[in-house]
CSV table of N, CA and C in Angstrom, one decimal:
chain,number,residue,atom,x,y,z
A,244,UNK,N,-47.5,33.0,-45.3
A,244,UNK,CA,-48.6,32.1,-45.8
A,244,UNK,C,-48.2,30.2,-46.5
A,245,UNK,N,-48.0,29.7,-45.6
A,245,UNK,CA,-47.7,28.2,-45.7
A,245,UNK,C,-48.1,27.9,-47.0
A,246,UNK,N,-47.5,27.4,-48.2
A,246,UNK,CA,-47.9,26.4,-49.7
A,246,UNK,C,-47.4,25.0,-49.5
A,247,UNK,N,-46.7,25.0,-48.7
A,247,UNK,CA,-46.3,23.0,-48.7
A,247,UNK,C,-47.0,22.1,-48.1
A,248,UNK,N,-47.3,21.3,-48.4
A,248,UNK,CA,-48.6,20.1,-47.3
A,248,UNK,C,-47.4,19.9,-45.6
A,249,UNK,N,-48.4,19.6,-45.3
A,249,UNK,CA,-47.3,19.2,-43.6
A,249,UNK,C,-47.0,17.8,-44.0
A,250,UNK,N,-47.3,16.5,-44.8
A,250,UNK,CA,-46.8,15.5,-45.0
A,250,UNK,C,-47.2,14.7,-46.5
A,251,UNK,N,-45.8,14.5,-46.9
A,251,UNK,CA,-45.8,13.9,-48.3
A,251,UNK,C,-46.3,12.8,-48.1
A,252,UNK,N,-47.2,12.5,-49.1
A,252,UNK,CA,-48.0,11.6,-49.6
A,252,UNK,C,-46.9,10.1,-50.4
A,253,UNK,N,-46.4,10.8,-50.6
A,253,UNK,CA,-45.5,10.6,-51.8
A,253,UNK,C,-44.1,9.8,-51.1
A,254,UNK,N,-43.6,8.4,-52.0
A,254,UNK,CA,-42.5,8.1,-51.8
A,254,UNK,C,-41.3,9.4,-51.8
A,255,UNK,N,-40.3,9.6,-50.5
A,255,UNK,CA,-39.4,10.0,-50.0
A,255,UNK,C,-38.3,9.8,-49.9
A,256,UNK,N,-37.5,10.7,-49.0
A,256,UNK,CA,-36.3,10.9,-48.7
A,256,UNK,C,-36.2,11.5,-47.4
A,257,UNK,N,-36.2,10.9,-46.7
A,257,UNK,CA,-35.8,11.1,-45.1
A,257,UNK,C,-35.3,11.8,-44.3
A,258,UNK,N,-33.3,11.0,-45.3
A,258,UNK,CA,-32.6,12.0,-44.8
A,258,UNK,C,-31.0,11.3,-45.2
A,259,UNK,N,-29.9,12.5,-45.7
A,259,UNK,CA,-29.0,11.4,-46.4
A,259,UNK,C,-27.5,12.1,-45.5
A,260,UNK,N,-26.4,11.1,-46.2
A,260,UNK,CA,-25.1,11.6,-45.5
A,260,UNK,C,-24.1,10.8,-46.5
A,261,UNK,N,-22.9,10.9,-45.8
A,261,UNK,CA,-22.0,10.0,-47.1
A,261,UNK,C,-22.0,9.4,-46.8
A,262,UNK,N,-22.2,8.2,-48.3
A,262,UNK,CA,-22.5,7.1,-48.6
A,262,UNK,C,-23.6,6.6,-48.0
A,263,UNK,N,-24.5,7.0,-48.5
A,263,UNK,CA,-25.9,6.6,-47.9
A,263,UNK,C,-26.8,7.9,-48.3
A,264,UNK,N,-28.5,6.7,-48.9
A,264,UNK,CA,-29.5,7.7,-48.2
A,264,UNK,C,-30.4,7.4,-47.5
A,265,UNK,N,-31.8,7.6,-47.2
A,265,UNK,CA,-32.6,7.6,-46.3
A,265,UNK,C,-33.5,7.4,-46.9
A,266,UNK,N,-34.1,6.0,-47.6
A,266,UNK,CA,-36.0,6.3,-48.4
A,266,UNK,C,-37.1,5.3,-47.2
A,267,UNK,N,-37.3,7.0,-47.1
A,267,UNK,CA,-39.0,6.5,-46.1
A,267,UNK,C,-38.2,6.3,-44.8
A,268,UNK,N,-37.1,5.9,-44.2
A,268,UNK,CA,-36.9,5.9,-43.2
A,268,UNK,C,-35.7,5.0,-43.1
A,269,UNK,N,-35.3,3.9,-44.4
A,269,UNK,CA,-34.5,3.0,-44.8
A,269,UNK,C,-33.6,3.0,-45.1
A,270,UNK,N,-32.5,3.1,-44.7
A,270,UNK,CA,-30.6,3.9,-44.9
A,270,UNK,C,-30.2,3.0,-45.5
A,271,UNK,N,-30.1,3.3,-47.1
A,271,UNK,CA,-29.6,2.9,-48.7
A,271,UNK,C,-28.2,3.4,-48.4
A,272,UNK,N,-27.8,1.9,-48.8
A,272,UNK,CA,-25.8,2.3,-48.9
A,272,UNK,C,-25.9,2.5,-50.8
A,273,UNK,N,-26.9,2.0,-51.4
A,273,UNK,CA,-26.2,2.2,-52.7
A,273,UNK,C,-26.7,3.2,-54.3
A,274,UNK,N,-26.2,3.1,-54.7
A,274,UNK,CA,-27.5,3.2,-55.7
A,274,UNK,C,-28.7,3.2,-56.1
A,275,UNK,N,-29.3,4.3,-56.3
A,275,UNK,CA,-31.0,4.0,-56.3
A,275,UNK,C,-31.8,5.0,-57.5
A,276,UNK,N,-32.9,4.1,-57.7
A,276,UNK,CA,-34.2,5.1,-58.5
A,276,UNK,C,-35.4,5.1,-57.5
A,277,UNK,N,-36.2,6.1,-57.3
A,277,UNK,CA,-36.9,6.2,-56.8
A,277,UNK,C,-38.5,7.2,-57.7
A,278,UNK,N,-39.2,6.7,-57.3
A,278,UNK,CA,-40.2,7.9,-58.1
A,278,UNK,C,-41.9,7.8,-57.0
A,279,UNK,N,-42.1,9.0,-57.6
A,279,UNK,CA,-43.3,10.1,-57.3
A,279,UNK,C,-44.4,8.9,-56.2
A,280,UNK,N,-44.4,8.1,-58.0
A,280,UNK,CA,-45.5,7.4,-58.2
A,280,UNK,C,-44.3,5.8,-57.2
A,281,UNK,N,-44.2,5.6,-56.1
A,281,UNK,CA,-44.3,4.6,-55.3
A,281,UNK,C,-42.4,3.2,-56.1
A,282,UNK,N,-42.1,3.5,-57.0
A,282,UNK,CA,-41.5,3.2,-57.4
A,282,UNK,C,-40.1,2.6,-57.6
A,283,UNK,N,-39.1,1.7,-56.5
A,283,UNK,CA,-38.3,1.7,-56.4
A,283,UNK,C,-37.1,0.5,-56.8
A,284,UNK,N,-36.3,1.9,-57.3
A,284,UNK,CA,-35.3,-0.1,-58.2
A,284,UNK,C,-33.6,1.1,-57.6
A,285,UNK,N,-32.8,-0.6,-57.6
A,285,UNK,CA,-31.3,-0.3,-57.8
A,285,UNK,C,-31.0,0.1,-58.6
A,286,UNK,N,-30.5,1.5,-59.3
A,286,UNK,CA,-29.6,1.3,-60.0
A,286,UNK,C,-27.9,1.2,-59.7
A,287,UNK,N,-27.6,-0.1,-60.8
A,287,UNK,CA,-26.1,-0.9,-60.3
A,287,UNK,C,-25.1,-0.1,-61.1
A,288,UNK,N,-25.2,0.8,-60.1
A,288,UNK,CA,-23.3,1.4,-60.7
A,288,UNK,C,-22.4,2.0,-59.2
A,289,UNK,N,-21.2,2.4,-58.9
A,289,UNK,CA,-21.1,2.7,-57.6
A,289,UNK,C,-20.3,4.5,-57.6
A,290,UNK,N,-20.2,4.1,-58.8
A,290,UNK,CA,-19.8,5.2,-59.1
A,290,UNK,C,-19.6,6.1,-60.7
A,291,UNK,N,-19.6,7.7,-60.3
A,291,UNK,CA,-19.7,7.9,-61.7
A,291,UNK,C,-18.9,7.0,-63.0
A,292,UNK,N,-17.9,7.2,-62.5
A,292,UNK,CA,-17.6,6.2,-64.3
A,292,UNK,C,-17.5,5.2,-64.4
A,293,UNK,N,-18.2,4.6,-63.7
A,293,UNK,CA,-19.7,3.0,-63.7
A,293,UNK,C,-20.3,3.0,-65.4
A,294,UNK,N,-20.7,4.9,-65.0
A,294,UNK,CA,-21.9,5.2,-66.1
A,294,UNK,C,-21.7,5.1,-67.4
A,295,UNK,N,-22.8,5.1,-67.3
A,295,UNK,CA,-22.8,5.1,-69.2
A,295,UNK,C,-24.6,4.9,-69.7
A,296,UNK,N,-24.2,4.7,-71.3
A,296,UNK,CA,-25.8,4.9,-72.3
A,296,UNK,C,-27.0,4.4,-71.9
A,297,UNK,N,-26.8,2.4,-70.7
A,297,UNK,CA,-27.9,1.5,-70.5
A,297,UNK,C,-28.2,2.5,-69.4
A,298,UNK,N,-27.4,3.3,-67.8
A,298,UNK,CA,-28.0,4.0,-66.6
A,298,UNK,C,-29.3,5.0,-67.1
A,299,UNK,N,-28.8,5.4,-68.4
A,299,UNK,CA,-29.5,6.6,-68.5
A,299,UNK,C,-30.9,6.2,-69.5
A,300,UNK,N,-31.0,5.3,-70.0
A,300,UNK,CA,-32.1,4.0,-71.4
A,300,UNK,C,-33.3,4.2,-69.9
A,301,UNK,N,-32.7,2.7,-68.6
A,301,UNK,CA,-32.8,2.6,-67.7
A,301,UNK,C,-34.2,3.7,-67.0
A,302,UNK,N,-34.0,5.5,-66.8
A,302,UNK,CA,-34.8,6.2,-66.8
A,302,UNK,C,-35.5,6.8,-67.5
A,303,UNK,N,-35.3,6.5,-69.2
A,303,UNK,CA,-36.4,7.0,-70.1
A,303,UNK,C,-37.5,5.8,-70.1
A,304,UNK,N,-36.7,4.3,-69.2
A,304,UNK,CA,-38.2,4.0,-69.4
A,304,UNK,C,-39.4,4.1,-68.1
A,305,UNK,N,-38.6,4.9,-67.2
A,305,UNK,CA,-39.2,5.1,-66.0
A,305,UNK,C,-41.2,6.1,-67.1
A,306,UNK,N,-42.3,6.7,-66.1
A,306,UNK,CA,-43.0,7.2,-67.0
A,306,UNK,C,-43.2,8.1,-66.1
A,307,UNK,N,-42.4,9.6,-66.5
A,307,UNK,CA,-42.3,10.7,-65.0
A,307,UNK,C,-41.9,11.5,-66.2
A,308,UNK,N,-42.3,12.4,-65.4
A,308,UNK,CA,-42.3,14.0,-66.8
A,308,UNK,C,-40.8,14.4,-66.5
A,309,UNK,N,-39.9,14.7,-65.0
A,309,UNK,CA,-38.2,14.9,-64.4
A,309,UNK,C,-37.6,13.7,-64.1
A,310,UNK,N,-36.6,13.9,-64.4
A,310,UNK,CA,-35.9,13.6,-63.5
A,310,UNK,C,-34.7,14.2,-62.9
A,311,UNK,N,-34.4,14.4,-61.4
A,311,UNK,CA,-33.0,14.6,-60.9
A,311,UNK,C,-32.1,14.0,-60.5
A,312,UNK,N,-31.2,13.9,-61.5
A,312,UNK,CA,-30.0,12.9,-61.5
A,312,UNK,C,-29.3,13.9,-60.2
A,313,UNK,N,-28.4,13.0,-59.2
A,313,UNK,CA,-27.5,13.6,-58.5
A,313,UNK,C,-26.4,12.5,-58.8
A,314,UNK,N,-25.8,13.2,-59.0
A,314,UNK,CA,-24.4,13.0,-59.4
A,314,UNK,C,-23.6,12.6,-58.5
A,315,UNK,N,-23.6,12.2,-56.9
A,315,UNK,CA,-22.5,12.5,-56.5
A,315,UNK,C,-22.1,13.6,-54.7
A,316,UNK,N,-21.7,13.3,-54.3
A,316,UNK,CA,-20.8,13.6,-53.6
A,316,UNK,C,-20.5,15.3,-54.7
A,317,UNK,N,-20.7,15.5,-55.4
A,317,UNK,CA,-19.9,16.7,-56.0
A,317,UNK,C,-20.8,17.1,-57.6
A,318,UNK,N,-20.9,18.0,-58.0
A,318,UNK,CA,-20.8,18.1,-60.0
A,318,UNK,C,-20.9,17.7,-60.9
A,319,UNK,N,-21.4,16.7,-61.4
A,319,UNK,CA,-20.4,16.3,-62.9
A,319,UNK,C,-22.2,15.9,-63.8
A,320,UNK,N,-22.2,16.1,-65.2
A,320,UNK,CA,-22.7,16.3,-66.2
A,320,UNK,C,-22.6,14.7,-66.9
A,321,UNK,N,-23.3,14.2,-66.9
A,321,UNK,CA,-23.8,13.4,-67.9
A,321,UNK,C,-23.2,13.5,-69.6
A,322,UNK,N,-22.8,12.7,-70.0
A,322,UNK,CA,-22.7,13.4,-71.9
A,322,UNK,C,-23.8,13.3,-72.5
A,323,UNK,N,-24.0,13.9,-73.7
A,323,UNK,CA,-24.8,14.4,-74.2
A,323,UNK,C,-25.7,13.0,-74.4
A,324,UNK,N,-24.9,11.8,-75.2
A,324,UNK,CA,-25.2,10.9,-75.7
A,324,UNK,C,-26.2,9.8,-75.5
A,325,UNK,N,-25.6,10.1,-73.9
A,325,UNK,CA,-26.7,8.9,-72.8
A,325,UNK,C,-27.7,9.6,-72.4
A,326,UNK,N,-28.3,10.6,-73.3
A,326,UNK,CA,-29.4,11.2,-72.8
A,326,UNK,C,-30.4,10.6,-74.2
A,327,UNK,N,-30.3,10.7,-75.4
A,327,UNK,CA,-31.3,10.2,-76.2
A,327,UNK,C,-32.4,10.5,-75.5
A,328,UNK,N,-32.6,9.0,-75.3
A,328,UNK,CA,-33.8,8.6,-75.0
A,328,UNK,C,-34.6,8.9,-74.5
A,329,UNK,N,-34.4,10.3,-73.2
A,329,UNK,CA,-35.2,11.2,-72.6
A,329,UNK,C,-35.3,12.1,-73.7
A,330,UNK,N,-34.8,11.9,-74.0
A,330,UNK,CA,-35.2,13.1,-75.5
A,330,UNK,C,-36.4,13.4,-76.4
A,331,UNK,N,-36.3,11.4,-76.7
A,331,UNK,CA,-37.1,11.0,-77.7
A,331,UNK,C,-38.4,10.8,-77.1
A,332,UNK,N,-38.7,10.6,-75.7
A,332,UNK,CA,-39.7,10.6,-74.9
A,332,UNK,C,-39.8,12.1,-74.2
A,333,UNK,N,-39.1,13.1,-74.6
A,333,UNK,CA,-40.0,14.3,-73.6
A,333,UNK,C,-39.9,14.0,-72.0
A,334,UNK,N,-38.8,13.5,-72.4
A,334,UNK,CA,-38.7,13.1,-70.0
A,334,UNK,C,-37.3,14.5,-70.0
A,335,UNK,N,-37.5,15.5,-69.1
A,335,UNK,CA,-35.9,16.9,-68.5
A,335,UNK,C,-35.7,15.5,-68.0
A,336,UNK,N,-34.4,16.6,-67.6
A,336,UNK,CA,-33.0,16.0,-66.9
A,336,UNK,C,-32.5,17.3,-66.0
A,337,UNK,N,-32.5,17.2,-65.2
A,337,UNK,CA,-31.9,18.0,-64.0
A,337,UNK,C,-30.4,17.3,-63.5
A,338,UNK,N,-29.6,18.3,-63.8
A,338,UNK,CA,-28.2,17.5,-62.2
A,338,UNK,C,-27.7,18.1,-61.8
A,339,UNK,N,-27.6,17.2,-60.4
A,339,UNK,CA,-27.2,18.5,-59.2
A,339,UNK,C,-26.7,16.8,-58.6
A,340,UNK,N,-25.7,18.0,-57.6
A,340,UNK,CA,-24.9,16.4,-56.3
A,340,UNK,C,-26.7,15.7,-55.7
A,341,UNK,N,-26.1,14.6,-55.7
A,341,UNK,CA,-26.5,14.1,-54.3
A,341,UNK,C,-27.8,15.2,-53.3
A,342,UNK,N,-27.3,15.2,-52.9
A,342,UNK,CA,-28.1,15.8,-51.7
A,342,UNK,C,-28.8,17.4,-52.2
A,343,UNK,N,-28.4,18.2,-52.9
A,343,UNK,CA,-29.6,19.1,-53.9
A,343,UNK,C,-30.7,18.0,-54.4
A,344,UNK,N,-30.2,16.6,-54.8
A,344,UNK,CA,-31.4,16.2,-56.0
A,344,UNK,C,-32.5,15.2,-54.6
A,345,UNK,N,-31.4,15.0,-53.0
A,345,UNK,CA,-33.0,14.5,-52.4
A,345,UNK,C,-33.8,14.7,-52.2
A,346,UNK,N,-32.9,16.7,-52.1
A,346,UNK,CA,-34.2,17.8,-51.9
A,346,UNK,C,-35.0,18.1,-53.3
A,347,UNK,N,-34.2,19.0,-53.3
A,347,UNK,CA,-35.6,19.1,-55.1
A,347,UNK,C,-36.5,18.3,-55.2
A,348,UNK,N,-35.9,16.7,-55.1
A,348,UNK,CA,-36.9,15.3,-55.7
A,348,UNK,C,-38.2,15.7,-53.9
A,349,UNK,N,-37.6,15.6,-53.2
A,349,UNK,CA,-39.9,15.9,-52.2
A,349,UNK,C,-40.2,16.9,-52.8
A,350,UNK,N,-39.1,18.2,-52.8
A,350,UNK,CA,-40.0,18.9,-52.4
A,350,UNK,C,-41.3,19.4,-54.4
A,351,UNK,N,-40.8,18.6,-55.4
A,351,UNK,CA,-41.3,18.3,-56.7
A,351,UNK,C,-42.4,16.7,-56.8
A,352,UNK,N,-42.1,15.7,-55.9
A,352,UNK,CA,-43.1,15.2,-55.2
A,352,UNK,C,-44.5,15.7,-54.5
A,353,UNK,N,-43.6,15.9,-53.5
A,353,UNK,CA,-44.6,16.8,-52.5
A,353,UNK,C,-45.8,17.5,-53.3
A,354,UNK,N,-45.5,17.7,-53.7
A,354,UNK,CA,-46.9,19.0,-54.6
A,354,UNK,C,-47.1,18.2,-56.0
A,355,UNK,N,-46.7,16.9,-56.4
A,355,UNK,CA,-47.5,15.8,-56.5
A,355,UNK,C,-47.0,15.9,-58.3
A,356,UNK,N,-45.9,16.2,-58.0
A,356,UNK,CA,-45.3,15.6,-59.9
A,356,UNK,C,-45.1,14.5,-59.9
A,357,UNK,N,-45.1,14.4,-61.6
A,357,UNK,CA,-44.7,12.7,-61.4
A,357,UNK,C,-43.2,13.1,-61.9
A,358,UNK,N,-42.2,13.2,-61.2
A,358,UNK,CA,-40.9,13.1,-60.9
A,358,UNK,C,-39.9,11.2,-60.6
A,359,UNK,N,-38.6,11.5,-61.3
A,359,UNK,CA,-37.8,10.7,-60.5
A,359,UNK,C,-36.8,10.9,-60.1
A,360,UNK,N,-35.7,10.7,-59.0
A,360,UNK,CA,-33.9,10.2,-58.9
A,360,UNK,C,-33.5,9.0,-59.1
A,361,UNK,N,-33.0,10.1,-59.7
A,361,UNK,CA,-31.9,9.6,-60.6
A,361,UNK,C,-30.4,9.6,-58.8
A,362,UNK,N,-30.2,8.8,-57.7
A,362,UNK,CA,-29.8,9.5,-56.6
A,362,UNK,C,-27.3,8.3,-56.9
A,363,UNK,N,-26.9,8.3,-57.9
A,363,UNK,CA,-25.7,8.0,-57.5
A,363,UNK,C,-25.3,8.4,-56.4
A,364,UNK,N,-24.5,6.5,-55.5
A,364,UNK,CA,-24.0,6.8,-53.3
A,364,UNK,C,-23.1,5.9,-54.7
A,365,UNK,N,-21.9,6.6,-54.1
A,365,UNK,CA,-20.7,6.1,-54.3
A,365,UNK,C,-20.1,5.5,-52.8
A,366,UNK,N,-19.1,4.8,-52.7
A,366,UNK,CA,-18.7,4.1,-51.6
A,366,UNK,C,-17.8,5.5,-50.7
A,367,UNK,N,-18.1,5.1,-49.2
A,367,UNK,CA,-16.9,6.3,-48.8
A,367,UNK,C,-16.1,5.3,-47.9
A,368,UNK,N,-14.8,5.6,-48.3
A,368,UNK,CA,-13.7,5.6,-48.0
A,368,UNK,C,-13.2,5.8,-46.7
A,369,UNK,N,-12.2,5.5,-45.9
A,369,UNK,CA,-12.1,5.6,-44.2
A,369,UNK,C,-10.3,5.6,-44.6
A,370,UNK,N,-9.5,6.6,-43.8
A,370,UNK,CA,-9.0,7.0,-43.9
A,370,UNK,C,-7.4,6.4,-42.2
A,371,UNK,N,-9.2,5.6,-42.1
A,371,UNK,CA,-7.8,4.3,-40.6
A,371,UNK,C,-6.7,4.0,-40.5
């Protein structure tokens, strides 16, 4: 039995790779916030060490029930004190690596959930 729609009717991540994601086919090479309601904002952080309370306060302002935080190439958790605004608004936060966050966001958005993805896109350095 097929349970998923043939086509997602909302903004989705259409591809990803090291140092980038594609949203609706447009390649993005910087951190970004997207919501199932169609919001897309630059998220001003270049690496995990840049993150702080202001980044998560921005997430608390989104009109969603759940935020999927993609922490980059590997799983890293935000500090609990950064999440206060989300907790006060009763917004859930799930943390996973960015590739898993993209897949999870697409599934939840496709189900019609009010969800956001905060995707940390870190610069890829080459050893040329």
